[in-house]
Coordinates of C-alpha atoms in Angstrom, one line a residue:
Chain A
M52 CA 8.6 -13.7 25.0
T53 CA 7.0 -12.8 28.3
T54 CA 8.3 -11.2 31.5
A55 CA 7.2 -12.5 34.9
V56 CA 6.1 -9.6 37.0
A57 CA 5.4 -10.0 40.7
C58 CA 3.6 -7.9 43.3
C59 CA 4.5 -8.7 46.9
Q60 CA 1.5 -7.6 48.9
L61 CA 3.0 -7.4 52.4
A62 CA 2.2 -6.0 55.9
P63 CA 4.9 -3.5 56.8
Q64 CA 5.3 -2.8 60.5
L65 CA 5.1 0.9 61.3
G66 CA 8.4 2.1 62.5
D67 CA 10.3 -1.2 62.4
L68 CA 12.9 -0.6 59.7
A69 CA 14.8 -3.8 60.3
A70 CA 11.7 -6.0 60.3
N71 CA 10.5 -4.4 57.1
R72 CA 13.8 -5.0 55.4
E73 CA 13.7 -8.6 56.4
L74 CA 10.0 -8.9 55.3
A75 CA 10.7 -7.3 51.9
G76 CA 13.9 -9.2 51.4
A77 CA 12.3 -12.6 52.0
A78 CA 9.4 -11.7 49.7
I79 CA 11.8 -10.6 46.9
A80 CA 13.8 -13.8 47.2
D81 CA 10.6 -15.9 47.2
A82 CA 9.2 -14.0 44.1
A83 CA 12.5 -14.5 42.3
G84 CA 12.4 -18.1 43.2
Q85 CA 9.0 -18.4 41.5
G86 CA 10.6 -16.9 38.4
A87 CA 9.8 -13.2 38.8
A88 CA 12.0 -10.9 36.8
I89 CA 10.4 -7.7 38.0
V90 CA 9.2 -7.4 41.7
V91 CA 7.0 -4.6 43.0
L92 CA 6.7 -3.8 46.7
P93 CA 4.1 -1.6 48.5
E94 CA 4.3 2.2 49.1
L95 CA 6.4 3.1 52.1
M96 CA 7.5 -0.5 52.5
S97 CA 10.6 0.6 54.4
S98 CA 8.7 2.4 57.2
G99 CA 4.9 1.8 57.3
Y100 CA 2.4 4.5 56.5
V101 CA 0.3 6.0 59.3
F102 CA 2.7 8.5 60.8
E103 CA 1.5 10.8 63.5
S104 CA 4.0 13.6 63.2
Q105 CA 6.7 15.1 61.0
A106 CA 9.3 14.1 63.6
E107 CA 8.2 10.4 63.3
A108 CA 8.4 10.5 59.5
R109 CA 11.8 12.1 59.6
A110 CA 13.1 9.6 62.1
L111 CA 12.1 6.8 59.8
A112 CA 13.4 8.3 56.6
E113 CA 16.5 7.1 54.8
P114 CA 18.4 8.4 51.8
P115 CA 18.4 6.2 48.6
D116 CA 21.8 4.8 49.7
G117 CA 20.3 3.9 53.1
P118 CA 19.7 0.4 54.3
A119 CA 16.3 -0.3 52.7
V120 CA 17.1 0.5 49.1
T121 CA 20.6 -0.9 49.5
T122 CA 19.1 -4.2 50.6
W123 CA 16.8 -4.3 47.6
A124 CA 19.7 -3.4 45.3
R125 CA 21.8 -6.2 46.7
L126 CA 19.0 -8.7 46.1
A127 CA 18.4 -7.3 42.6
A128 CA 22.1 -7.9 41.8
D129 CA 22.2 -11.3 43.5
L130 CA 19.1 -12.5 41.8
D131 CA 19.5 -10.5 38.5
I132 CA 16.0 -9.0 38.8
V133 CA 14.4 -5.5 38.9
V134 CA 12.9 -4.3 42.1
V135 CA 10.5 -1.3 42.6
G136 CA 9.6 -0.4 46.1
G137 CA 8.3 2.5 48.2
F138 CA 10.4 4.1 50.9
C139 CA 10.4 7.1 53.2
E140 CA 13.1 9.3 51.8
A141 CA 15.3 11.6 53.7
A142 CA 16.6 14.5 51.4
G143 CA 18.3 17.2 53.4
A144 CA 15.6 18.9 55.5
E145 CA 12.8 17.3 53.5
V146 CA 11.1 14.0 53.6
F147 CA 9.5 12.5 50.5
N148 CA 7.1 9.6 49.9
S149 CA 9.4 7.9 47.3
A150 CA 9.9 4.8 45.3
A151 CA 13.2 3.4 44.0
L152 CA 13.9 1.2 41.0
V153 CA 16.9 -1.0 41.3
D154 CA 18.4 -3.7 39.0
A155 CA 21.5 -5.7 38.8
S156 CA 23.5 -2.6 38.1
G157 CA 22.2 -0.8 41.2
L158 CA 20.0 2.2 41.8
R159 CA 18.4 3.3 38.5
C160 CA 15.9 6.0 39.7
V161 CA 14.1 7.5 42.6
Y162 CA 10.6 8.9 42.1
R163 CA 8.9 11.3 44.6
K164 CA 5.1 11.1 44.9
A165 CA 3.6 14.3 43.3
H166 CA 0.0 14.0 44.4
L167 CA -0.2 13.6 48.2
W168 CA -3.1 11.9 50.0
D169 CA -4.9 13.2 53.0
A170 CA -2.5 13.9 55.9
E171 CA 0.6 13.3 53.9
P172 CA 1.4 17.0 53.3
R173 CA 1.9 17.2 57.1
W174 CA 5.2 15.2 56.8
F175 CA 6.0 14.8 53.1
A176 CA 7.2 17.4 50.6
R177 CA 5.6 17.1 47.2
G178 CA 7.7 15.7 44.3
G179 CA 7.9 17.9 41.3
A180 CA 9.6 15.6 38.7
P181 CA 7.6 13.5 36.2
P182 CA 7.5 9.7 36.6
P183 CA 10.8 8.3 35.4
V184 CA 11.0 5.7 32.7
V185 CA 13.9 3.3 32.9
A186 CA 15.2 1.2 30.1
T187 CA 15.7 -2.3 31.7
R188 CA 16.6 -5.5 29.9
H189 CA 12.9 -6.4 30.0
G190 CA 11.7 -3.2 28.5
R191 CA 10.9 0.3 29.6
V192 CA 9.6 0.5 33.1
A193 CA 8.0 3.6 34.8
V194 CA 7.3 4.3 38.4
M195 CA 4.7 6.3 40.3
I196 CA 2.9 6.0 43.6
C197 CA -0.7 5.4 44.7
Y198 CA -2.9 8.6 44.4
D199 CA -0.8 9.6 41.4
L200 CA -2.7 6.9 39.5
E201 CA -5.9 9.0 39.8
F202 CA -4.5 11.8 37.6
P203 CA -4.6 10.5 34.0
E204 CA -2.5 13.4 32.9
W205 CA 0.2 12.1 35.1
V206 CA -0.2 8.5 33.9
R207 CA 0.0 9.8 30.3
L208 CA 3.5 11.2 30.7
P209 CA 5.3 7.8 31.1
A210 CA 3.2 6.4 28.3
L211 CA 4.3 9.3 26.0
D212 CA 7.9 8.4 27.1
G213 CA 7.5 4.8 25.9
A214 CA 6.8 3.0 29.2
Q215 CA 5.7 -0.6 28.6
L216 CA 5.1 -1.4 32.3
L217 CA 4.2 1.1 35.0
C218 CA 5.1 -0.1 38.5
A219 CA 3.1 1.6 41.2
P220 CA 3.7 0.9 44.9
V221 CA 0.4 1.8 46.6
N222 CA -1.3 1.8 50.0
W223 CA -5.0 1.9 49.2
P224 CA -7.1 2.8 52.2
A225 CA -10.3 0.6 52.2
Y226 CA -13.7 2.2 51.6
P227 CA -17.1 0.5 51.2
R228 CA -18.1 -0.4 47.7
P229 CA -21.2 -2.0 46.2
D230 CA -21.5 -5.8 46.4
G231 CA -19.8 -7.6 43.6
E232 CA -17.8 -4.6 42.5
R233 CA -14.0 -4.6 42.1
P234 CA -12.2 -2.0 44.2
A235 CA -12.6 1.4 42.6
E236 CA -8.8 1.8 42.6
V237 CA -8.5 -1.3 40.5
V238 CA -11.1 0.0 38.0
R239 CA -9.1 3.1 37.6
V240 CA -5.9 1.1 37.0
Q241 CA -7.6 -0.9 34.3
A242 CA -8.6 2.3 32.5
D243 CA -5.1 3.8 33.0
A244 CA -3.7 0.8 31.3
A245 CA -6.1 0.5 28.5
I246 CA -6.2 4.1 27.4
N247 CA -2.4 4.0 27.2
R248 CA -1.9 0.4 26.1
M249 CA 0.6 0.0 28.9
F250 CA 0.9 -2.8 31.5
I251 CA 0.5 -1.7 35.2
A252 CA 1.5 -3.5 38.3
A253 CA 0.1 -1.9 41.4
C254 CA 1.3 -3.4 44.7
D255 CA -0.9 -2.8 47.7
R256 CA -0.4 -3.6 51.4
I257 CA -2.4 -5.2 54.1
G258 CA -2.3 -5.1 57.9
P259 CA -4.4 -2.5 59.7
E260 CA -2.3 0.4 61.0
G261 CA -3.3 3.3 63.2
G262 CA -7.0 2.6 62.5
V263 CA -6.6 2.5 58.7
G264 CA -7.5 -0.7 56.8
W265 CA -6.3 -1.4 53.3
V266 CA -7.9 -2.8 50.2
G267 CA -5.3 -5.5 49.7
G268 CA -6.1 -5.0 46.0
S269 CA -2.8 -5.6 44.3
V270 CA -3.3 -6.1 40.6
I271 CA -1.3 -6.7 37.5
V272 CA -3.2 -5.6 34.3
D273 CA -2.3 -6.0 30.7
A274 CA -2.2 -3.4 28.0
D275 CA -5.9 -3.9 27.3
G276 CA -6.7 -3.2 30.9
W277 CA -7.6 -6.8 31.9
P278 CA -6.4 -8.1 35.2
L279 CA -3.8 -10.9 34.8
A280 CA -3.6 -11.4 38.5
G281 CA -5.2 -10.0 41.6
G282 CA -7.7 -7.1 41.6
S283 CA -10.0 -8.2 44.3
T284 CA -9.7 -7.7 48.1
S285 CA -7.4 -9.8 50.1
E286 CA -6.4 -9.8 53.8
V287 CA -3.3 -12.0 53.5
Q288 CA 0.2 -11.4 52.5
V289 CA 0.5 -12.8 49.0
T290 CA 2.8 -12.7 45.9
L291 CA 0.9 -12.2 42.7
L292 CA 2.7 -13.3 39.6
A293 CA 1.8 -12.7 36.0
E294 CA 3.5 -13.4 32.7
C295 CA 3.4 -10.1 30.7
D296 CA 4.1 -9.8 27.0
L297 CA 5.5 -6.3 27.4
G298 CA 6.1 -6.1 23.6
A299 CA 2.3 -5.7 23.3
A300 CA 2.6 -2.3 24.9
L301 CA 4.7 -1.1 22.0
D302 CA 1.7 -1.5 19.7
K303 CA -0.7 1.3 20.4
R304 CA -3.2 0.4 17.7
V305 CA -6.8 -0.3 18.7
S306 CA -8.3 -0.5 15.2
P307 CA -6.9 -0.6 11.7
N308 CA -6.8 3.2 11.8
N309 CA -6.5 4.1 15.5
D310 CA -3.6 4.5 17.8
V311 CA -4.3 5.5 21.4
L312 CA -1.4 8.0 21.5
G313 CA -1.4 9.0 17.8
D314 CA -5.1 9.9 18.0
R315 CA -4.5 12.4 20.8
R316 CA -5.0 16.1 19.9
P317 CA -2.7 17.8 22.4
E318 CA -3.3 21.3 20.9
L319 CA -6.9 21.0 22.2
Y320 CA -5.8 19.9 25.7
R321 CA -4.1 23.1 26.7
R322 CA -6.5 23.9 29.5
V323 CA -5.8 20.6 31.3
A324 CA -2.2 22.0 31.7
G325 CA -3.4 25.4 32.9
G326 CA -3.1 26.9 29.5
Chain B
M195 CA -33.3 15.8 45.0
T196 CA -32.5 13.5 42.2
T197 CA -32.8 13.7 38.5
A198 CA -34.1 10.8 36.4
V199 CA -31.7 10.1 33.6
A200 CA -32.5 7.7 30.7
C201 CA -30.4 6.0 28.0
C202 CA -32.5 4.8 25.1
Q203 CA -30.5 2.0 23.6
L204 CA -32.0 1.6 20.1
A205 CA -31.3 0.0 16.8
P206 CA -31.1 2.7 14.2
Q207 CA -31.7 1.7 10.6
L208 CA -28.9 2.7 8.3
G209 CA -30.1 5.3 5.8
D210 CA -33.7 5.4 6.9
L211 CA -34.0 8.9 8.3
A212 CA -37.8 8.8 8.8
A213 CA -37.8 5.4 10.5
N214 CA -35.0 6.7 12.9
R215 CA -37.0 9.8 13.7
E216 CA -40.0 7.6 14.6
L217 CA -37.9 5.2 16.6
A218 CA -36.2 7.9 18.6
G219 CA -39.4 9.9 19.1
A220 CA -41.3 6.9 20.5
A221 CA -38.3 6.1 22.8
I222 CA -38.1 9.6 24.1
A223 CA -41.8 9.7 24.8
D224 CA -41.7 6.4 26.5
A225 CA -38.7 7.5 28.7
A226 CA -40.4 10.7 29.6
G227 CA -43.5 8.6 30.5
Q228 CA -41.4 6.7 32.9
G229 CA -40.3 9.9 34.5
A230 CA -37.1 10.7 32.7
A231 CA -36.0 14.3 32.9
I232 CA -32.9 13.9 30.7
V233 CA -32.9 11.4 27.8
V234 CA -29.8 10.3 25.9
L235 CA -29.9 8.7 22.5
P236 CA -27.1 6.8 20.6
E237 CA -24.4 8.2 18.4
L238 CA -25.6 8.9 14.8
M239 CA -29.2 8.1 15.9
S240 CA -30.5 10.0 12.9
S241 CA -28.7 8.0 10.2
G242 CA -27.1 4.8 11.4
Y243 CA -23.3 4.4 11.5
V244 CA -21.7 2.1 8.9
F245 CA -21.4 4.3 5.9
E246 CA -19.6 3.1 2.8
S247 CA -18.8 6.4 1.2
Q248 CA -18.6 10.1 1.7
A249 CA -21.5 10.5 -0.7
E250 CA -23.7 8.3 1.5
A251 CA -22.8 10.2 4.6
R252 CA -23.5 13.5 2.9
A253 CA -26.8 12.3 1.6
L254 CA -27.9 11.4 5.1
A255 CA -26.6 14.5 6.8
E256 CA -28.9 17.2 8.2
P257 CA -28.2 20.6 9.7
P258 CA -29.1 21.2 13.3
D259 CA -32.4 22.7 12.2
G260 CA -33.2 19.7 10.1
P261 CA -35.9 17.1 10.8
A262 CA -34.0 14.9 13.3
V263 CA -33.0 17.6 15.8
T264 CA -36.2 19.5 15.3
T265 CA -38.2 16.4 16.2
W266 CA -36.2 16.0 19.4
A267 CA -36.6 19.6 20.2
R268 CA -40.3 19.5 19.8
L269 CA -40.5 16.5 22.1
A270 CA -38.3 18.2 24.6
A271 CA -40.6 21.2 24.6
D272 CA -43.8 19.1 24.7
L273 CA -42.5 16.9 27.5
D274 CA -40.4 19.5 29.3
I275 CA -37.2 17.4 29.2
V276 CA -33.6 17.5 28.0
V277 CA -32.6 15.3 25.1
V278 CA -29.1 14.6 23.9
G279 CA -28.7 12.6 20.7
G280 CA -26.2 11.9 18.0
F281 CA -26.8 13.0 14.4
C282 CA -25.0 13.1 11.1
E283 CA -24.5 16.9 10.6
A284 CA -24.4 18.7 7.3
A285 CA -22.3 21.9 7.7
G286 CA -21.6 23.6 4.3
A287 CA -19.3 21.3 2.4
E288 CA -18.4 19.3 5.5
V289 CA -20.1 16.4 7.4
F290 CA -19.6 16.0 11.2
N291 CA -20.4 13.2 13.6
S292 CA -22.3 15.4 16.0
A293 CA -24.6 15.5 19.0
A294 CA -27.2 18.0 19.9
L295 CA -28.6 19.0 23.3
V296 CA -32.2 20.3 23.2
D297 CA -34.5 21.3 26.0
A298 CA -37.8 23.0 26.4
S299 CA -36.3 26.2 25.1
G300 CA -35.0 24.6 21.9
L301 CA -31.5 23.8 20.6
R302 CA -28.9 24.5 23.3
C303 CA -25.7 23.2 21.7
V304 CA -24.2 21.1 19.0
Y305 CA -21.0 19.2 19.7
R306 CA -18.8 17.7 16.9
K307 CA -16.8 14.6 17.7
A308 CA -13.1 15.4 18.0
H309 CA -11.6 12.0 18.1
L310 CA -12.7 9.9 15.1
W311 CA -12.8 6.2 15.0
D312 CA -11.5 3.9 12.3
A313 CA -13.1 4.7 8.9
E314 CA -14.8 7.9 10.1
P315 CA -12.2 10.3 8.7
R316 CA -13.3 9.1 5.3
W317 CA -16.6 10.9 5.7
F318 CA -16.4 13.1 8.7
A319 CA -14.5 16.2 9.4
R320 CA -13.0 16.4 12.9
G321 CA -14.5 18.7 15.5
G322 CA -12.2 21.2 17.0
A323 CA -14.2 22.8 19.8
P324 CA -14.2 21.5 23.4
P325 CA -17.2 19.6 24.8
P326 CA -19.9 22.1 25.6
V327 CA -21.4 22.4 29.1
V328 CA -25.0 23.6 29.2
A329 CA -26.7 25.0 32.3
T330 CA -30.0 23.1 32.3
R331 CA -32.6 23.3 35.1
H332 CA -31.3 20.0 36.4
G333 CA -27.7 21.1 36.5
R334 CA -24.7 21.5 34.2
V335 CA -24.8 18.9 31.4
A336 CA -21.9 18.2 29.0
V337 CA -21.8 16.4 25.7
M338 CA -19.2 14.3 23.9
I339 CA -19.2 11.2 21.6
C340 CA -17.9 7.7 21.9
Y341 CA -14.2 7.5 21.2
D342 CA -13.8 10.9 22.8
L343 CA -14.3 9.2 26.2
E344 CA -11.0 7.4 25.8
F345 CA -9.0 10.6 26.0
P346 CA -9.1 11.6 29.7
E347 CA -7.7 15.0 28.8
W348 CA -10.9 15.6 26.9
V349 CA -13.1 14.3 29.6
R350 CA -11.3 16.6 32.1
L351 CA -12.3 19.7 30.2
P352 CA -16.1 19.6 30.9
A353 CA -15.3 18.6 34.5
L354 CA -13.1 21.7 34.8
D355 CA -16.1 23.6 33.4
G356 CA -18.4 22.3 36.2
A357 CA -20.2 19.6 34.4
Q358 CA -22.3 17.4 36.7
L359 CA -23.5 15.0 34.1
L360 CA -21.7 14.0 30.9
C361 CA -24.0 12.6 28.2
A362 CA -22.3 10.6 25.6
P363 CA -24.0 9.1 22.6
V364 CA -21.9 6.1 21.6
N365 CA -21.8 3.3 19.1
W366 CA -19.4 0.8 20.7
P367 CA -18.2 -1.9 18.3
A368 CA -18.1 -5.3 20.0
Y369 CA -14.8 -7.0 20.7
P370 CA -14.1 -10.2 22.6
R371 CA -13.4 -9.9 26.3
P372 CA -12.5 -12.2 29.2
D373 CA -15.3 -14.2 30.7
G374 CA -17.0 -12.3 33.6
E375 CA -15.6 -9.0 32.6
R376 CA -17.6 -5.8 32.0
P377 CA -17.1 -4.3 28.5
A378 CA -13.8 -2.4 28.5
E379 CA -15.7 0.8 27.4
V380 CA -17.8 0.6 30.5
V381 CA -14.7 0.3 32.7
R382 CA -13.2 3.4 31.1
V383 CA -16.5 5.3 31.7
Q384 CA -16.4 4.3 35.3
A385 CA -12.9 5.7 35.7
D386 CA -13.8 8.8 33.7
A387 CA -16.6 9.5 36.2
A388 CA -14.7 8.7 39.4
I389 CA -11.6 10.7 38.7
N390 CA -13.7 13.7 37.9
R391 CA -16.6 13.0 40.4
M392 CA -19.1 13.6 37.5
F393 CA -22.0 11.4 36.5
I394 CA -21.8 9.9 33.0
A395 CA -24.6 8.5 30.8
A396 CA -23.3 6.7 27.8
C397 CA -26.0 5.5 25.4
D398 CA -25.0 2.7 23.1
R399 CA -26.9 1.1 20.2
I400 CA -27.7 -2.5 19.1
G401 CA -28.6 -4.0 15.7
P402 CA -25.8 -5.4 13.6
E403 CA -25.0 -3.1 10.6
G404 CA -22.7 -3.7 7.7
G405 CA -21.0 -6.6 9.5
V406 CA -20.4 -4.6 12.7
G407 CA -21.9 -5.8 16.0
W408 CA -22.3 -3.6 19.0
V409 CA -21.7 -4.0 22.7
G410 CA -25.1 -2.8 23.7
G411 CA -23.4 -1.6 26.8
S412 CA -25.3 1.6 27.7
V413 CA -24.5 2.6 31.2
I414 CA -25.3 5.3 33.7
V415 CA -22.6 5.7 36.4
D416 CA -22.5 7.9 39.4
A417 CA -19.9 10.3 40.6
D418 CA -18.0 7.5 42.3
G419 CA -17.9 5.6 39.0
W420 CA -20.4 2.9 40.1
P421 CA -23.0 1.8 37.6
L422 CA -26.5 2.8 38.5
A423 CA -28.0 1.1 35.5
G424 CA -26.7 -1.0 32.6
G425 CA -23.1 -1.7 31.9
S426 CA -23.3 -5.3 30.7
T427 CA -24.0 -6.5 27.2
S428 CA -27.5 -6.5 25.8
E429 CA -28.9 -7.4 22.4
V430 CA -32.3 -5.7 22.9
Q431 CA -33.6 -2.2 22.6
V432 CA -34.0 -1.0 26.2
T433 CA -34.4 2.2 28.2
L434 CA -32.2 2.4 31.2
L435 CA -33.4 4.7 33.9
A436 CA -31.4 5.9 36.9
E437 CA -32.1 8.5 39.6
C438 CA -29.0 10.7 39.8
D439 CA -28.2 13.0 42.7
L440 CA -26.4 15.4 40.4
G441 CA -25.6 17.6 43.4
A442 CA -23.1 15.0 44.5
A443 CA -21.0 16.0 41.5
L444 CA -20.5 19.5 42.9
D445 CA -18.5 18.0 45.8
K446 CA -15.1 17.0 44.6
R447 CA -13.7 15.8 47.9
V448 CA -12.5 12.2 48.2
S449 CA -10.9 12.5 51.7
P450 CA -10.9 15.2 54.4
N451 CA -8.0 16.8 52.6
N452 CA -8.3 15.8 49.0
D453 CA -10.3 17.2 46.0
V454 CA -10.0 15.5 42.6
L455 CA -9.8 18.8 40.8
G456 CA -8.0 20.8 43.4
D457 CA -5.3 18.2 43.8
R458 CA -4.3 18.5 40.1
R459 CA -0.9 20.0 39.3
P460 CA -1.5 21.5 35.9
E461 CA 1.9 23.1 35.7
L462 CA 3.4 19.6 35.7
Y463 CA 1.1 18.4 32.9
R464 CA 2.3 20.6 30.1
R465 CA 3.6 17.8 28.0
V466 CA 0.2 16.2 27.7
A467 CA -0.8 19.4 25.9
G468 CA 2.2 19.3 23.6
G469 CA 4.1 21.8 25.8

């Protein structure tokens, strides 16, 4: 049995919360109409990304029971699907770069980005909690955000917690790369998946904003690290859809005598954890 | 200033120690003749790989001052180069899947593979020491072996110790992969390199042995994770050569405000080290 996973690669409008709710809502409904059971949206889908001040970020931030996540939760209930999307989170005096997972039962978790990119520390506080792993009716689904994916120690945590699919809202800034090469971010996602035998759905954005261009490299990779959909560069809004045999992620064997988690030697890894 | 790094992808003959010394010696001399300053040989270059018994492995094992490593050290001295190669190591009652780094001054380190593949535990003891990082006149060079590369915690250790180039003797068994894809092992090496901003030279073998075929996927990747040489499948003995600006590996910045090592949050990674 497979699960249809979608990435809705969209172009959020900086600062237009209502337009972004409408854009995401239409994309979620369209993906569900195509059969998607799990839908991933970009990082900071609610607000856009390229803020210029802390005040701007704060003005665009919403709590998890605010309009953006509430809209996604209503659609998840109406359509009986799982939605993972990034939003600008207001939490008391702080603002976080967060992602929510909602399903038919409502809000299941909020994750706060732990590894912040470039100017983000100017407006976002750093998350300090590990990536959550949520038992959905399709299997165990984890959440992290963009630059987090480049810290394999961080990716390892949900794998150790039994995640079968890692959903990662991202906003990948575009950099030059050699001709014929996949985006470097995609290569790293492939490796993240393979070394943990875990599916990964990374949903990127498009639409230049404040001088920043984006890879448009949304990708869904299987537990061997091979792209099932996406993974190149795109400049259009698009919904990627891939049938994922999430049960494959429960089998960590890579040879008759090897297991990617069982073969770890954590007692030798202390220094990666500051020990 | 760049350093010429070579991978000599060879076909060792199982059990023929003298032939393998000759094969490696000729390849080292040839690589040096092409200008290589650092030469990497495959895993278990001294002995071949597909043993059938502990007794066979023991009979083919040599100490670090045995003929194989001594030959490489003599060539390193004669040619004023660095050589890293895999050998079947005799150590008292134990046998290890090891690699030596030699330079003009002689033996600099022996590394013992810590993550064993498939049948290897039947004849090899597991190493328990971290990958060594050796200060050579070309920069800091680390050593690990094959399946070790699939544990990013392990790859992180030499990066934390300042390695600029990781030399990895490998014997990558061939598996099917989707059309048009690079070998999965190469993808993982690309990610290993990029997330640490460290060059990696992985030297594979060819020549079917005991029913096992090999990827022949030797690759030299730069600190951004892009292949400078190799990385596809080959069925021939070949010397890859790439000019590597190893100084680039000293700069861990990936944006004006990001540093791949400095951005780590080791206090949050305790569980990857069993904590």
